[in-house]
Short mmCIF file of C-alpha atoms and ligand atoms in Angstrom, two decimals:
data_model
loop_
_atom_site.label_atom_id
_atom_site.label_comp_id
_atom_site.label_asym_id
_atom_site.label_seq_id
_atom_site.Cartn_x
_atom_site.Cartn_y
_atom_site.Cartn_z
CA MET T 1 -5.67 2.97 46.57
CA PRO T 2 -3.04 2.45 43.87
CA ARG T 3 -4.16 0.23 41.01
CA THR T 4 -1.47 -2.13 39.83
CA LEU T 5 -1.64 -4.77 37.15
CA ASP T 6 -0.11 -8.14 37.76
CA PRO T 7 2.86 -8.81 35.46
CA LYS T 8 1.00 -11.29 33.21
CA LEU T 9 -1.87 -8.91 32.73
CA ARG T 10 0.53 -6.07 32.06
CA LYS T 11 2.36 -8.16 29.44
CA ALA T 12 -0.91 -9.13 27.76
CA LEU T 13 -1.87 -5.48 27.69
CA ALA T 14 1.53 -4.46 26.31
CA ASP T 15 1.30 -7.15 23.60
CA ARG T 16 -2.13 -5.93 22.60
CA ILE T 17 -1.01 -2.31 22.50
CA ARG T 18 1.95 -3.33 20.33
CA PHE T 19 -0.51 -5.11 18.04
CA TYR T 20 -2.58 -1.91 17.76
CA ASN T 21 0.59 0.10 17.09
CA GLU T 22 1.44 -2.25 14.24
CA MET T 23 -2.03 -1.60 12.87
CA GLY T 24 -1.27 2.11 12.94
CA VAL T 25 -3.08 3.01 16.17
CA TYR T 26 -0.88 5.00 18.50
CA ASP T 27 -3.06 6.99 20.81
CA PHE T 28 -5.01 5.47 23.61
CA TYR T 29 -7.14 7.24 26.10
CA ARG T 30 -7.80 5.52 29.36
CA ARG T 31 -11.12 6.09 30.94
CA GLU T 32 -11.08 6.67 34.62
CA PRO T 33 -10.96 3.74 36.96
CA SER T 34 -14.49 2.48 36.39
CA GLY T 35 -13.41 -0.99 35.65
CA LEU T 36 -9.85 -2.15 35.19
CA ALA T 37 -8.05 -4.12 37.87
CA SER T 38 -10.18 -2.66 40.62
CA SER T 39 -13.13 -4.57 39.25
CA LEU T 40 -11.31 -7.86 39.02
CA SER T 41 -13.16 -9.33 41.96
CA GLU T 42 -16.46 -8.21 40.43
CA LEU T 43 -15.44 -9.88 37.21
CA VAL T 44 -14.57 -13.11 39.01
CA GLU T 45 -18.03 -13.02 40.56
CA THR T 46 -19.65 -12.30 37.20
CA VAL T 47 -17.77 -15.14 35.53
CA GLU T 48 -18.74 -17.49 38.36
CA GLU T 49 -22.38 -16.42 38.14
CA GLU T 50 -22.37 -16.88 34.37
CA GLN T 51 -20.92 -20.33 34.80
CA GLN T 52 -23.54 -21.23 37.40
CA GLU T 53 -26.33 -19.96 35.17
CA SER T 54 -25.05 -21.93 32.21
CA GLY T 55 -24.56 -24.99 34.45
CA ASP T 56 -20.85 -25.22 33.62
CA GLU T 57 -18.38 -26.10 36.32
CA MET T 58 -15.34 -23.90 36.63
CA SER T 59 -12.61 -23.95 39.24
CA PRO T 60 -12.04 -20.68 41.12
CA ARG T 61 -8.59 -20.55 39.53
CA LYS T 62 -9.97 -20.85 36.04
CA ALA T 63 -12.70 -18.32 36.83
CA THR T 64 -9.99 -15.88 37.92
CA ALA T 65 -8.02 -16.51 34.73
CA VAL T 66 -11.11 -15.95 32.58
CA ALA T 67 -11.91 -12.83 34.56
CA LYS T 68 -8.39 -11.55 33.95
CA ALA T 69 -8.82 -12.10 30.23
CA HIS T 70 -12.08 -10.16 30.44
CA ALA T 71 -10.23 -7.42 32.33
CA VAL T 72 -7.65 -7.14 29.57
CA GLU T 73 -10.38 -7.01 26.93
CA LYS T 74 -12.28 -4.48 28.96
CA SER T 75 -9.26 -2.29 29.50
CA ILE T 76 -8.44 -2.51 25.81
CA LEU T 77 -11.97 -1.55 24.93
CA GLU T 78 -11.61 1.38 27.24
CA VAL T 79 -8.54 2.66 25.46
CA LEU T 80 -10.09 4.27 22.48
CA PRO T 81 -7.89 4.44 19.43
CA SER T 82 -7.84 7.85 17.86
CA ARG T 83 -6.50 8.51 14.40
CA PRO T 84 -9.09 10.70 12.77
CA GLU T 85 -7.13 11.21 9.54
CA LEU T 86 -7.26 7.52 8.62
CA GLY T 87 -8.97 7.10 5.27
CA VAL T 88 -8.63 10.82 4.47
CA SER T 89 -6.73 11.03 1.19
CA ASP T 90 -6.45 14.83 1.00
CA PRO T 91 -3.18 15.63 2.82
CA VAL T 92 -4.32 19.17 3.68
CA LYS T 93 -7.33 17.78 5.48
CA ALA T 94 -5.37 14.91 7.02
CA LEU T 95 -2.75 17.31 8.40
CA ARG T 96 -5.49 19.53 9.79
CA LEU T 97 -7.04 16.56 11.57
CA ILE T 98 -3.67 15.53 13.00
CA ARG T 99 -3.09 19.10 14.22
CA GLU T 100 -6.52 19.15 15.83
CA ASP T 101 -5.85 15.80 17.46
CA LEU T 102 -2.56 17.11 18.86
CA GLY T 103 -4.48 20.00 20.42
CA ASP T 104 -2.77 22.04 23.11
CA CYS T 105 -0.64 19.00 23.84
CA THR T 106 0.35 18.16 27.41
CA ARG T 107 1.36 14.56 26.71
CA CYS T 108 5.00 14.95 27.74
CA ALA T 109 6.93 17.09 30.19
CA LEU T 110 7.99 19.63 27.56
CA HIS T 111 4.64 21.38 27.79
CA LYS T 112 5.56 22.69 31.23
CA GLN T 113 9.18 23.51 30.50
CA GLY T 114 8.75 26.92 29.01
CA ARG T 115 7.44 26.27 25.52
CA LYS T 116 5.60 29.23 24.04
CA GLN T 117 3.79 27.26 21.39
CA ILE T 118 3.64 23.97 19.56
CA VAL T 119 5.67 23.94 16.35
CA PHE T 120 3.71 21.52 14.21
CA GLY T 121 5.46 21.61 10.83
CA VAL T 122 5.37 23.76 7.75
CA GLY T 123 5.36 23.50 3.99
CA ASN T 124 3.71 21.75 1.12
CA PRO T 125 1.23 19.03 2.17
CA ASN T 126 1.95 17.37 -1.20
CA ALA T 127 5.72 17.61 -0.85
CA GLU T 128 7.94 14.96 -2.40
CA LEU T 129 10.71 15.91 0.01
CA LEU T 130 10.34 16.18 3.76
CA PHE T 131 13.02 17.31 6.21
CA VAL T 132 13.02 16.28 9.84
CA GLY T 133 15.03 18.09 12.50
CA GLU T 134 15.38 17.58 16.20
CA GLY T 135 13.16 20.08 17.95
CA PRO T 136 12.30 23.78 17.92
CA GLY T 137 14.84 26.27 19.22
CA ALA T 138 14.11 29.71 20.68
CA ASP T 139 13.31 31.33 17.30
CA GLU T 140 11.04 28.48 16.24
CA ASP T 141 9.28 28.56 19.61
CA GLU T 142 8.75 32.28 19.15
CA GLN T 143 7.49 32.08 15.57
CA GLY T 144 5.73 28.70 15.61
CA GLU T 145 7.61 27.47 12.55
CA PRO T 146 10.48 24.97 12.27
CA PHE T 147 13.93 26.06 11.15
CA VAL T 148 13.55 29.83 11.09
CA GLY T 149 16.65 30.72 13.14
CA ARG T 150 20.31 30.50 12.07
CA SER T 151 20.11 26.77 11.36
CA GLY T 152 16.94 27.48 9.46
CA GLN T 153 18.66 30.01 7.22
CA LEU T 154 21.27 27.43 6.33
CA LEU T 155 18.59 24.79 5.73
CA THR T 156 16.72 27.22 3.47
CA ASN T 157 19.93 27.74 1.48
CA MET T 158 20.49 23.99 1.26
CA ILE T 159 16.94 23.59 -0.08
CA LYS T 160 17.53 26.38 -2.60
CA ALA T 161 20.79 24.75 -3.68
CA MET T 162 18.75 21.67 -4.50
CA GLY T 163 16.71 23.78 -6.90
CA LEU T 164 13.71 23.94 -4.58
CA SER T 165 12.06 26.50 -2.33
CA ARG T 166 11.02 26.10 1.29
CA GLU T 167 7.39 26.24 0.15
CA GLN T 168 7.86 23.17 -2.04
CA VAL T 169 9.09 20.88 0.75
CA TYR T 170 7.73 20.03 4.18
CA ILE T 171 9.73 20.64 7.35
CA ALA T 172 9.06 19.18 10.79
CA ASN T 173 10.85 18.00 13.90
CA ILE T 174 10.99 14.90 16.08
CA VAL T 175 9.47 16.92 18.95
CA LYS T 176 7.09 19.81 18.53
CA CYS T 177 7.90 21.71 21.70
CA ARG T 178 11.13 23.45 22.52
CA PRO T 179 13.39 21.45 24.84
CA PRO T 180 14.73 23.92 27.41
CA GLY T 181 18.21 25.26 26.76
CA ASN T 182 18.16 23.65 23.30
CA ARG T 183 19.00 20.27 24.80
CA ALA T 184 18.26 17.14 22.76
CA PRO T 185 14.80 15.72 23.36
CA GLU T 186 14.68 12.97 25.96
CA ARG T 187 13.62 9.50 24.97
CA GLU T 188 10.18 9.74 26.51
CA GLU T 189 9.59 13.09 24.84
CA SER T 190 10.59 11.72 21.43
CA GLU T 191 8.54 8.58 21.86
CA THR T 192 5.49 10.55 22.91
CA CYS T 193 5.74 13.09 20.12
CA SER T 194 7.12 11.17 17.13
CA PRO T 195 3.87 9.24 16.46
CA PHE T 196 2.40 12.58 15.40
CA LEU T 197 5.33 13.14 13.05
CA MET T 198 4.86 9.62 11.67
CA ARG T 199 1.22 10.44 11.02
CA GLN T 200 2.23 13.67 9.26
CA ILE T 201 4.64 11.72 7.07
CA ALA T 202 1.95 9.15 6.30
CA ALA T 203 -0.45 11.95 5.36
CA ILE T 204 2.06 13.67 3.06
CA LYS T 205 3.51 10.48 1.54
CA PRO T 206 6.78 12.04 0.39
CA LYS T 207 9.21 10.31 -1.94
CA VAL T 208 12.18 11.12 0.26
CA VAL T 209 12.60 12.00 3.92
CA VAL T 210 15.86 13.63 5.00
CA ALA T 211 16.76 13.23 8.66
CA LEU T 212 18.87 16.15 9.83
CA GLY T 213 21.34 14.81 12.37
CA ALA T 214 21.61 11.74 14.53
CA THR T 215 18.68 12.61 16.83
CA ALA T 216 16.31 12.82 13.89
CA ALA T 217 17.73 9.61 12.45
CA LYS T 218 17.25 7.85 15.76
CA GLY T 219 13.70 9.17 16.12
CA LEU T 220 12.75 7.97 12.64
CA LEU T 221 14.65 4.72 12.30
CA ALA T 222 15.23 3.77 15.94
CA MET T 223 18.90 3.40 15.00
CA SER T 224 21.65 4.85 17.05
CA ALA T 225 25.05 5.19 15.41
CA PRO T 226 27.61 7.88 14.66
CA MET T 227 26.69 10.12 11.72
CA THR T 228 29.67 8.88 9.70
CA GLN T 229 28.10 5.43 9.72
CA LEU T 230 24.53 6.55 9.17
CA ARG T 231 24.88 8.91 6.21
CA GLY T 232 25.74 8.31 2.56
CA ARG T 233 23.00 5.79 1.75
CA PHE T 234 19.25 5.42 1.51
CA TYR T 235 17.09 3.50 3.94
CA ASP T 236 13.65 2.17 3.08
CA PHE T 237 11.19 3.96 5.29
CA LYS T 238 7.55 3.61 6.13
CA PRO T 239 6.17 5.07 9.36
CA PRO T 240 5.53 2.18 11.73
CA GLY T 241 2.06 0.72 11.50
CA VAL T 242 1.10 2.43 8.26
CA ARG T 243 -0.73 0.11 5.90
CA ASP T 244 -1.67 2.26 2.99
CA PRO T 245 -2.32 0.54 -0.34
CA ASP T 246 -1.64 3.88 -2.08
CA TRP T 247 1.81 4.32 -0.61
CA GLU T 248 4.74 1.94 -0.60
CA GLY T 249 6.73 4.06 1.80
CA CYS T 250 9.71 6.15 0.78
CA LYS T 251 13.46 6.54 0.89
CA LEU T 252 15.16 8.08 3.87
CA ALA T 253 18.54 9.77 3.80
CA ILE T 254 20.49 11.04 6.77
CA THR T 255 22.70 14.08 6.66
CA TYR T 256 24.32 16.52 9.04
CA HIS T 257 22.14 18.88 11.06
CA PRO T 258 22.54 22.49 9.87
CA ALA T 259 23.56 23.54 13.41
CA PHE T 260 26.46 21.11 13.18
CA LEU T 261 27.40 22.50 9.76
CA LEU T 262 27.43 26.01 11.25
CA ARG T 263 29.86 24.78 13.87
CA ASP T 264 31.97 22.82 11.40
CA PRO T 265 31.55 24.29 7.89
CA ARG T 266 34.21 21.91 6.51
CA GLN T 267 31.51 19.20 6.54
CA LYS T 268 29.26 21.14 4.15
CA GLY T 269 30.77 19.29 1.19
CA GLU T 270 29.77 15.96 2.72
CA ALA T 271 26.25 17.22 3.38
CA TRP T 272 26.06 18.41 -0.22
CA LYS T 273 26.94 14.88 -1.38
CA ASP T 274 24.00 13.56 0.67
CA LEU T 275 21.69 16.14 -0.86
CA GLN T 276 22.91 15.32 -4.36
CA MET T 277 22.03 11.68 -3.73
CA VAL T 278 18.52 12.88 -2.79
CA MET T 279 18.35 15.10 -5.87
CA ARG T 280 19.22 12.17 -8.14
CA GLU T 281 16.41 10.18 -6.54
CA LEU T 282 13.97 13.03 -7.13
CA GLY T 283 15.28 13.89 -10.60
CA LEU T 284 16.31 17.38 -9.51
CA LYS T 285 19.02 19.58 -10.97
CA ALA T 286 21.09 21.84 -8.72
CA SER T 287 20.24 25.52 -8.85
CA LYS T 288 22.61 27.60 -11.02
CA ALA T 289 23.91 29.54 -8.04
CA THR T 290 25.59 26.45 -6.61
CA THR T 291 26.90 24.73 -9.73
N1 LIG J 1 16.91 22.83 15.05
C1 LIG J 1 16.04 21.83 14.82
O1 LIG J 1 16.37 20.66 14.93
N2 LIG J 1 14.81 22.17 14.48
C2 LIG J 1 14.41 23.41 14.35
O2 LIG J 1 13.23 23.61 14.03
C3 LIG J 1 15.33 24.43 14.57
C4 LIG J 1 16.58 24.13 14.92
#
């Protein structure tokens, strides 16, 4: 029999889940039916019995309302928050715990759409600079590392132009599994996957995050606008729900995705301006090859 929640109960549940999200808890695991709405009538009986035992009078309507509140509590208690890296200050360890928690992920439809492997992220767990792309392409899916194909070569050159190496920064994507045909990730896929990225960012605590392209910007800032409006400035960024006394959050810049720059190389100058803004923030000097 299908179990459905009445709208008020659903809203209460949604409010509570939002509250947990704000506290930095994103993952919830629902235990199998044992008790949620299916046990509502049992709960009404229990509440009524408790009231009788305690000698209190309670109308059937009120008993039902109390039972519903119990049901919400119970269901919330049954959704176990999982964020094993919380309180772990070593980013290497924190990233390992996040990777373990991700497991052989089947949380969204991408796991059954031809992905070869999960592309978690790569680079320096203590990086000051973190790049975020859209999602793995064929090469990344094959090699298990973000930005290793043609776009990746350009990104590597952009990083070098900033006077850094790939090993000094961290690179990840909004989604960790290849969307088929290199399509943009769908909303549900991004929303399911990006909490893991947010946790990675919170573990690394970079000084600057660079979103590569509008999809990455949207995934990080929940802002949808043309690139011309988004780029050219810093945003204050802290992954939602992170309350870390050791980290104020960081700056976020948005620039063109390398794949776009490969299609329209005339925009490279604009992207370079964005990267120079980032370099000023990080106190970096351009590498000799580009000056
Ligand atoms: N494009 C992306 O957005 N990410 C990759 O990892 C590769 C290409």
